[in-house]
Amino acid sequence: MELPSHLDAVRQSYDAVAADYARTVEGPAVALDPLSRAVLGAFAELVTSAGAGPAADVGCGPGKVTAYLSGLGVPVFGVDLSPRMVELARAAHPELRFDVGPMSALAAGDGELGGVLAFYSTHHLPPEELPAVYGEFLRALAPGGHLLLVTRVGDEGHQHRRYGYGGDSAPFDSYRLPEDRIAELLERAGFTIEARTLQAPEEGAKRPVAGFLARKPATAATT
């Protein structure tokens, strides 16, 4: 499918840095931090206990977190905008499914998914596009299905970077919203927020990380 110019730029950038990203951010020596393991474990338990359908890991990159969820017993597949990222994910985890595509148009029917994971993957979207993307997550989730969204937060910040992981020439735009603004947008989309976490910045990082565990109500209408 044809992508808007800003999403096409994101795709090209991640294609360019995919190998360095896989090695430095999701390499074997890079462990998930304890809080990430805790929230992913809670999400996995909710999805598997409900048995409402598979989970989609949107913006999955090279598939490390997709594989982690699979190891927790979650029927899961990955989706990423970057064909190169998906190529690396398929090579590293051939037992799992990985699709190329945007999170704004998931290859899932209405109410087909038991869970949606957006793990550090929505920050490249301009804030005005988030309502539609959150609505797409809601559409694809089964009633009672869960969304886990983890992202860096800030004060309506917009950052443009010219170089990506490993020093490759790759422009990146990222946006940091306040956590209360993200919560508001999720609720407006139709989600019920069941839990929130706020993690202090890692050493050398400038922005805290917020996590949102949200549920699609049993009577929610799709948007």
PDB file of C-alpha atoms in Angstrom:
ATOM      1  CA  MET A   1       0.000   0.000   0.000  1.00  0.00           C
ATOM      2  CA  GLU A   2       1.093   3.585  -0.651  1.00  0.00           C
ATOM      3  CA  LEU A   3       2.219   5.342   2.511  1.00  0.00           C
ATOM      4  CA  PRO A   4       2.029   9.013   3.491  1.00  0.00           C
ATOM      5  CA  SER A   5       5.372  10.715   2.971  1.00  0.00           C
ATOM      6  CA  HIS A   6       6.262  10.865   6.681  1.00  0.00           C
ATOM      7  CA  LEU A   7       5.586   7.141   7.149  1.00  0.00           C
ATOM      8  CA  ASP A   8       7.556   6.313   4.027  1.00  0.00           C
ATOM      9  CA  ALA A   9      10.456   8.277   5.531  1.00  0.00           C
ATOM     10  CA  VAL A  10      10.181   6.233   8.745  1.00  0.00           C
ATOM     11  CA  ARG A  11      10.190   3.017   6.709  1.00  0.00           C
ATOM     12  CA  GLN A  12      13.268   4.045   4.757  1.00  0.00           C
ATOM     13  CA  SER A  13      15.086   5.126   7.909  1.00  0.00           C
ATOM     14  CA  TYR A  14      14.469   1.850   9.718  1.00  0.00           C
ATOM     15  CA  ASP A  15      15.415  -0.131   6.638  1.00  0.00           C
ATOM     16  CA  ALA A  16      18.739   1.751   6.685  1.00  0.00           C
ATOM     17  CA  VAL A  17      19.485   1.129  10.385  1.00  0.00           C
ATOM     18  CA  ALA A  18      17.896  -2.316  10.767  1.00  0.00           C
ATOM     19  CA  ALA A  19      21.115  -4.300  11.178  1.00  0.00           C
ATOM     20  CA  ASP A  20      22.619  -1.864  13.706  1.00  0.00           C
ATOM     21  CA  TYR A  21      19.314  -1.639  15.570  1.00  0.00           C
ATOM     22  CA  ALA A  22      19.063  -5.424  15.817  1.00  0.00           C
ATOM     23  CA  ARG A  23      22.596  -5.631  17.165  1.00  0.00           C
ATOM     24  CA  THR A  24      22.630  -2.677  19.583  1.00  0.00           C
ATOM     25  CA  VAL A  25      19.019  -2.412  20.791  1.00  0.00           C
ATOM     26  CA  GLU A  26      17.652  -5.925  20.498  1.00  0.00           C
ATOM     27  CA  GLY A  27      20.818  -7.995  20.439  1.00  0.00           C
ATOM     28  CA  PRO A  28      21.266 -11.153  22.552  1.00  0.00           C
ATOM     29  CA  ALA A  29      23.224  -9.264  25.199  1.00  0.00           C
ATOM     30  CA  VAL A  30      20.488  -6.621  25.639  1.00  0.00           C
ATOM     31  CA  ALA A  31      18.146  -7.771  28.391  1.00  0.00           C
ATOM     32  CA  LEU A  32      14.693  -6.403  29.066  1.00  0.00           C
ATOM     33  CA  ASP A  33      14.594  -4.377  32.258  1.00  0.00           C
ATOM     34  CA  PRO A  34      12.637  -5.725  35.257  1.00  0.00           C
ATOM     35  CA  LEU A  35       9.673  -3.367  34.845  1.00  0.00           C
ATOM     36  CA  SER A  36       9.320  -4.245  31.159  1.00  0.00           C
ATOM     37  CA  ARG A  37       9.343  -7.937  32.038  1.00  0.00           C
ATOM     38  CA  ALA A  38       6.694  -7.322  34.689  1.00  0.00           C
ATOM     39  CA  VAL A  39       4.266  -5.441  32.451  1.00  0.00           C
ATOM     40  CA  LEU A  40       4.816  -7.839  29.548  1.00  0.00           C
ATOM     41  CA  GLY A  41       4.163 -10.736  31.915  1.00  0.00           C
ATOM     42  CA  ALA A  42       0.899  -9.190  33.102  1.00  0.00           C
ATOM     43  CA  PHE A  43      -0.164  -8.530  29.505  1.00  0.00           C
ATOM     44  CA  ALA A  44       0.717 -12.105  28.518  1.00  0.00           C
ATOM     45  CA  GLU A  45      -1.313 -13.543  31.386  1.00  0.00           C
ATOM     46  CA  LEU A  46      -4.357 -11.467  30.487  1.00  0.00           C
ATOM     47  CA  VAL A  47      -4.208 -12.401  26.793  1.00  0.00           C
ATOM     48  CA  THR A  48      -3.655 -16.109  27.331  1.00  0.00           C
ATOM     49  CA  SER A  49      -6.260 -16.446  30.090  1.00  0.00           C
ATOM     50  CA  ALA A  50      -8.935 -14.763  27.966  1.00  0.00           C
ATOM     51  CA  GLY A  51      -8.226 -16.965  24.943  1.00  0.00           C
ATOM     52  CA  ALA A  52      -9.910 -14.393  22.701  1.00  0.00           C
ATOM     53  CA  GLY A  53      -7.385 -14.530  19.879  1.00  0.00           C
ATOM     54  CA  PRO A  54      -3.734 -13.861  19.047  1.00  0.00           C
ATOM     55  CA  ALA A  55      -1.804 -10.753  19.982  1.00  0.00           C
ATOM     56  CA  ALA A  56      -0.249  -8.377  17.477  1.00  0.00           C
ATOM     57  CA  ASP A  57       3.122  -6.804  18.307  1.00  0.00           C
ATOM     58  CA  VAL A  58       2.899  -3.594  16.263  1.00  0.00           C
ATOM     59  CA  GLY A  59       6.205  -1.990  15.352  1.00  0.00           C
ATOM     60  CA  CYS A  60       7.925  -5.244  16.245  1.00  0.00           C
ATOM     61  CA  GLY A  61      11.336  -4.448  14.735  1.00  0.00           C
ATOM     62  CA  PRO A  62      13.612  -7.517  14.656  1.00  0.00           C
ATOM     63  CA  GLY A  63      11.114  -9.476  16.749  1.00  0.00           C
ATOM     64  CA  LYS A  64      12.826  -9.803  20.129  1.00  0.00           C
ATOM     65  CA  VAL A  65       9.771  -8.817  22.168  1.00  0.00           C
ATOM     66  CA  THR A  66       7.478 -10.820  19.885  1.00  0.00           C
ATOM     67  CA  ALA A  67       9.566 -13.888  20.665  1.00  0.00           C
ATOM     68  CA  TYR A  68       9.569 -13.007  24.374  1.00  0.00           C
ATOM     69  CA  LEU A  69       5.765 -12.983  24.416  1.00  0.00           C
ATOM     70  CA  SER A  70       5.685 -16.252  22.516  1.00  0.00           C
ATOM     71  CA  GLY A  71       7.940 -17.752  25.180  1.00  0.00           C
ATOM     72  CA  LEU A  72       5.326 -16.719  27.762  1.00  0.00           C
ATOM     73  CA  GLY A  73       2.724 -18.760  25.918  1.00  0.00           C
ATOM     74  CA  VAL A  74       1.078 -15.960  23.926  1.00  0.00           C
ATOM     75  CA  PRO A  75      -0.048 -16.759  20.370  1.00  0.00           C
ATOM     76  CA  VAL A  76       1.518 -13.716  18.775  1.00  0.00           C
ATOM     77  CA  PHE A  77       2.628 -12.271  15.455  1.00  0.00           C
ATOM     78  CA  GLY A  78       4.672  -9.200  14.630  1.00  0.00           C
ATOM     79  CA  VAL A  79       3.961  -6.262  12.316  1.00  0.00           C
ATOM     80  CA  ASP A  80       6.445  -3.624  11.202  1.00  0.00           C
ATOM     81  CA  LEU A  81       6.556  -0.871   8.615  1.00  0.00           C
ATOM     82  CA  SER A  82      10.134  -1.750   7.634  1.00  0.00           C
ATOM     83  CA  PRO A  83      10.584  -4.712   5.258  1.00  0.00           C
ATOM     84  CA  ARG A  84      14.211  -5.019   6.360  1.00  0.00           C
ATOM     85  CA  MET A  85      13.193  -5.274  10.026  1.00  0.00           C
ATOM     86  CA  VAL A  86      10.678  -7.971   9.137  1.00  0.00           C
ATOM     87  CA  GLU A  87      13.329  -9.814   7.131  1.00  0.00           C
ATOM     88  CA  LEU A  88      15.612  -9.858  10.177  1.00  0.00           C
ATOM     89  CA  ALA A  89      12.755 -10.931  12.457  1.00  0.00           C
ATOM     90  CA  ARG A  90      11.832 -13.841  10.201  1.00  0.00           C
ATOM     91  CA  ALA A  91      15.455 -14.955  10.033  1.00  0.00           C
ATOM     92  CA  ALA A  92      15.905 -14.787  13.813  1.00  0.00           C
ATOM     93  CA  HIS A  93      12.525 -16.344  14.691  1.00  0.00           C
ATOM     94  CA  PRO A  94      11.411 -18.515  11.764  1.00  0.00           C
ATOM     95  CA  GLU A  95       8.754 -20.212  13.884  1.00  0.00           C
ATOM     96  CA  LEU A  96       6.809 -16.964  14.236  1.00  0.00           C
ATOM     97  CA  ARG A  97       4.750 -14.887  11.814  1.00  0.00           C
ATOM     98  CA  PHE A  98       5.894 -11.401  10.834  1.00  0.00           C
ATOM     99  CA  ASP A  99       4.051  -9.085   8.450  1.00  0.00           C
ATOM    100  CA  VAL A 100       5.024  -5.854   6.716  1.00  0.00           C
ATOM    101  CA  GLY A 101       2.506  -3.093   7.215  1.00  0.00           C
ATOM    102  CA  PRO A 102       1.500   0.060   9.101  1.00  0.00           C
ATOM    103  CA  MET A 103      -0.138  -0.047  12.525  1.00  0.00           C
ATOM    104  CA  SER A 104      -2.843   2.219  11.145  1.00  0.00           C
ATOM    105  CA  ALA A 105      -4.242  -0.608   8.987  1.00  0.00           C
ATOM    106  CA  LEU A 106      -3.788  -3.957  10.728  1.00  0.00           C
ATOM    107  CA  ALA A 107      -4.286  -7.166   8.773  1.00  0.00           C
ATOM    108  CA  ALA A 108      -6.922  -8.366  11.234  1.00  0.00           C
ATOM    109  CA  GLY A 109     -10.682  -8.470  11.130  1.00  0.00           C
ATOM    110  CA  ASP A 110     -12.953  -6.657  13.540  1.00  0.00           C
ATOM    111  CA  GLY A 111     -12.585  -8.176  17.007  1.00  0.00           C
ATOM    112  CA  GLU A 112     -10.028 -10.746  15.824  1.00  0.00           C
ATOM    113  CA  LEU A 113      -7.206 -10.025  18.274  1.00  0.00           C
ATOM    114  CA  GLY A 114      -6.904 -10.905  21.938  1.00  0.00           C
ATOM    115  CA  GLY A 115      -4.163  -8.331  22.468  1.00  0.00           C
ATOM    116  CA  VAL A 116      -2.223  -5.495  20.886  1.00  0.00           C
ATOM    117  CA  LEU A 117       1.279  -4.579  22.019  1.00  0.00           C
ATOM    118  CA  ALA A 118       2.762  -1.200  21.062  1.00  0.00           C
ATOM    119  CA  PHE A 119       6.194  -1.331  22.704  1.00  0.00           C
ATOM    120  CA  TYR A 120       8.144   1.880  21.981  1.00  0.00           C
ATOM    121  CA  SER A 121       6.551   2.002  18.534  1.00  0.00           C
ATOM    122  CA  THR A 122       4.046   4.891  18.399  1.00  0.00           C
ATOM    123  CA  HIS A 123       6.391   7.831  18.993  1.00  0.00           C
ATOM    124  CA  HIS A 124       7.085   8.395  15.294  1.00  0.00           C
ATOM    125  CA  LEU A 125       3.433   9.260  14.683  1.00  0.00           C
ATOM    126  CA  PRO A 126       2.417  12.921  14.737  1.00  0.00           C
ATOM    127  CA  PRO A 127       0.014  13.464  17.660  1.00  0.00           C
ATOM    128  CA  GLU A 128      -2.896  14.223  15.331  1.00  0.00           C
ATOM    129  CA  GLU A 129      -2.671  10.677  13.941  1.00  0.00           C
ATOM    130  CA  LEU A 130      -2.854   8.911  17.300  1.00  0.00           C
ATOM    131  CA  PRO A 131      -6.676   8.948  17.625  1.00  0.00           C
ATOM    132  CA  ALA A 132      -7.047   7.027  14.364  1.00  0.00           C
ATOM    133  CA  VAL A 133      -4.333   4.541  15.313  1.00  0.00           C
ATOM    134  CA  TYR A 134      -5.815   3.951  18.768  1.00  0.00           C
ATOM    135  CA  GLY A 135      -9.169   3.490  17.069  1.00  0.00           C
ATOM    136  CA  GLU A 136      -7.626   0.871  14.786  1.00  0.00           C
ATOM    137  CA  PHE A 137      -6.285  -0.996  17.817  1.00  0.00           C
ATOM    138  CA  LEU A 138      -9.773  -0.933  19.347  1.00  0.00           C
ATOM    139  CA  ARG A 139     -11.386  -2.153  16.134  1.00  0.00           C
ATOM    140  CA  ALA A 140      -9.112  -5.160  15.842  1.00  0.00           C
ATOM    141  CA  LEU A 141      -9.418  -6.187  19.500  1.00  0.00           C
ATOM    142  CA  ALA A 142     -12.036  -8.618  20.721  1.00  0.00           C
ATOM    143  CA  PRO A 143     -14.386  -7.295  23.415  1.00  0.00           C
ATOM    144  CA  GLY A 144     -12.425  -7.543  26.641  1.00  0.00           C
ATOM    145  CA  GLY A 145      -9.115  -7.640  24.728  1.00  0.00           C
ATOM    146  CA  HIS A 146      -6.099  -5.763  26.039  1.00  0.00           C
ATOM    147  CA  LEU A 147      -3.702  -3.139  24.722  1.00  0.00           C
ATOM    148  CA  LEU A 148      -0.280  -2.604  26.267  1.00  0.00           C
ATOM    149  CA  LEU A 149       1.274   0.656  25.116  1.00  0.00           C
ATOM    150  CA  VAL A 150       4.762   1.612  26.330  1.00  0.00           C
ATOM    151  CA  THR A 151       6.388   4.842  25.193  1.00  0.00           C
ATOM    152  CA  ARG A 152       8.619   7.685  26.272  1.00  0.00           C
ATOM    153  CA  VAL A 153       6.682  10.733  27.413  1.00  0.00           C
ATOM    154  CA  GLY A 154       7.412  14.445  27.627  1.00  0.00           C
ATOM    155  CA  ASP A 155       5.942  17.913  27.195  1.00  0.00           C
ATOM    156  CA  GLU A 156       4.560  17.968  23.650  1.00  0.00           C
ATOM    157  CA  GLY A 157       8.101  17.648  22.307  1.00  0.00           C
ATOM    158  CA  HIS A 158       9.087  17.077  18.670  1.00  0.00           C
ATOM    159  CA  GLN A 159      12.597  15.907  17.870  1.00  0.00           C
ATOM    160  CA  HIS A 160      14.172  15.541  14.439  1.00  0.00           C
ATOM    161  CA  ARG A 161      17.327  13.452  14.208  1.00  0.00           C
ATOM    162  CA  ARG A 162      19.481  13.117  11.117  1.00  0.00           C
ATOM    163  CA  TYR A 163      21.341   9.988  12.176  1.00  0.00           C
ATOM    164  CA  GLY A 164      20.059   6.669  13.463  1.00  0.00           C
ATOM    165  CA  TYR A 165      21.438   3.701  15.293  1.00  0.00           C
ATOM    166  CA  GLY A 166      25.079   2.982  14.577  1.00  0.00           C
ATOM    167  CA  GLY A 167      25.580   6.451  13.094  1.00  0.00           C
ATOM    168  CA  ASP A 168      23.800   5.584   9.848  1.00  0.00           C
ATOM    169  CA  SER A 169      22.385   8.516   7.901  1.00  0.00           C
ATOM    170  CA  ALA A 170      18.676   8.135   8.588  1.00  0.00           C
ATOM    171  CA  PRO A 171      16.302  10.958   9.522  1.00  0.00           C
ATOM    172  CA  PHE A 172      13.921  10.302  12.413  1.00  0.00           C
ATOM    173  CA  ASP A 173      11.048  12.366  13.756  1.00  0.00           C
ATOM    174  CA  SER A 174       9.750  11.511  17.211  1.00  0.00           C
ATOM    175  CA  TYR A 175       7.074  13.050  19.397  1.00  0.00           C
ATOM    176  CA  ARG A 176       6.769  13.032  23.184  1.00  0.00           C
ATOM    177  CA  LEU A 177       3.344  13.637  24.710  1.00  0.00           C
ATOM    178  CA  PRO A 178       2.503  13.996  28.410  1.00  0.00           C
ATOM    179  CA  GLU A 179       1.258  10.744  29.893  1.00  0.00           C
ATOM    180  CA  ASP A 180      -2.084  12.320  30.838  1.00  0.00           C
ATOM    181  CA  ARG A 181      -2.597  13.345  27.204  1.00  0.00           C
ATOM    182  CA  ILE A 182      -1.970   9.787  26.008  1.00  0.00           C
ATOM    183  CA  ALA A 183      -4.384   8.449  28.629  1.00  0.00           C
ATOM    184  CA  GLU A 184      -7.011  10.941  27.476  1.00  0.00           C
ATOM    185  CA  LEU A 185      -6.614   9.893  23.832  1.00  0.00           C
ATOM    186  CA  LEU A 186      -6.898   6.209  24.736  1.00  0.00           C
ATOM    187  CA  GLU A 187     -10.067   6.813  26.708  1.00  0.00           C
ATOM    188  CA  ARG A 188     -11.557   8.915  23.921  1.00  0.00           C
ATOM    189  CA  ALA A 189     -10.864   6.055  21.519  1.00  0.00           C
ATOM    190  CA  GLY A 190     -12.984   3.813  23.745  1.00  0.00           C
ATOM    191  CA  PHE A 191     -10.425   2.090  25.974  1.00  0.00           C
ATOM    192  CA  THR A 192     -10.696   1.596  29.709  1.00  0.00           C
ATOM    193  CA  ILE A 193      -7.298   2.102  31.334  1.00  0.00           C
ATOM    194  CA  GLU A 194      -6.687  -0.557  33.969  1.00  0.00           C
ATOM    195  CA  ALA A 195      -3.123   0.325  35.001  1.00  0.00           C
ATOM    196  CA  ARG A 196      -0.432   2.933  34.381  1.00  0.00           C
ATOM    197  CA  THR A 197       3.282   2.874  35.112  1.00  0.00           C
ATOM    198  CA  LEU A 198       5.844   5.662  35.037  1.00  0.00           C
ATOM    199  CA  GLN A 199       9.508   4.748  34.940  1.00  0.00           C
ATOM    200  CA  ALA A 200      12.250   7.276  35.640  1.00  0.00           C
ATOM    201  CA  PRO A 201      14.675   7.957  32.759  1.00  0.00           C
ATOM    202  CA  GLU A 202      17.497   5.497  32.331  1.00  0.00           C
ATOM    203  CA  GLU A 203      21.007   6.798  32.818  1.00  0.00           C
ATOM    204  CA  GLY A 204      21.784   9.056  29.890  1.00  0.00           C
ATOM    205  CA  ALA A 205      18.152   9.274  28.778  1.00  0.00           C
ATOM    206  CA  LYS A 206      16.107  12.457  29.002  1.00  0.00           C
ATOM    207  CA  ARG A 207      12.537  11.194  29.053  1.00  0.00           C
ATOM    208  CA  PRO A 208      10.622   8.920  31.433  1.00  0.00           C
ATOM    209  CA  VAL A 209       8.749   5.908  30.120  1.00  0.00           C
ATOM    210  CA  ALA A 210       5.029   5.458  30.613  1.00  0.00           C
ATOM    211  CA  GLY A 211       3.095   2.218  30.256  1.00  0.00           C
ATOM    212  CA  PHE A 212      -0.651   1.902  29.742  1.00  0.00           C
ATOM    213  CA  LEU A 213      -2.544  -1.358  30.176  1.00  0.00           C
ATOM    214  CA  ALA A 214      -5.948  -0.750  28.628  1.00  0.00           C
ATOM    215  CA  ARG A 215      -8.958  -2.926  27.865  1.00  0.00           C
ATOM    216  CA  LYS A 216     -11.632  -2.809  25.215  1.00  0.00           C
ATOM    217  CA  PRO A 217     -14.926  -2.929  27.106  1.00  0.00           C
ATOM    218  CA  ALA A 218     -17.184  -5.853  26.363  1.00  0.00           C
ATOM    219  CA  THR A 219     -19.821  -3.514  24.932  1.00  0.00           C
ATOM    220  CA  ALA A 220     -17.476  -1.139  23.090  1.00  0.00           C
ATOM    221  CA  ALA A 221     -18.391  -0.095  19.584  1.00  0.00           C
ATOM    222  CA  THR A 222     -15.629  -0.198  16.993  1.00  0.00           C
ATOM    223  CA  THR A 223     -14.560   3.060  15.416  1.00  0.00           C
TER     224      THR A 223
END
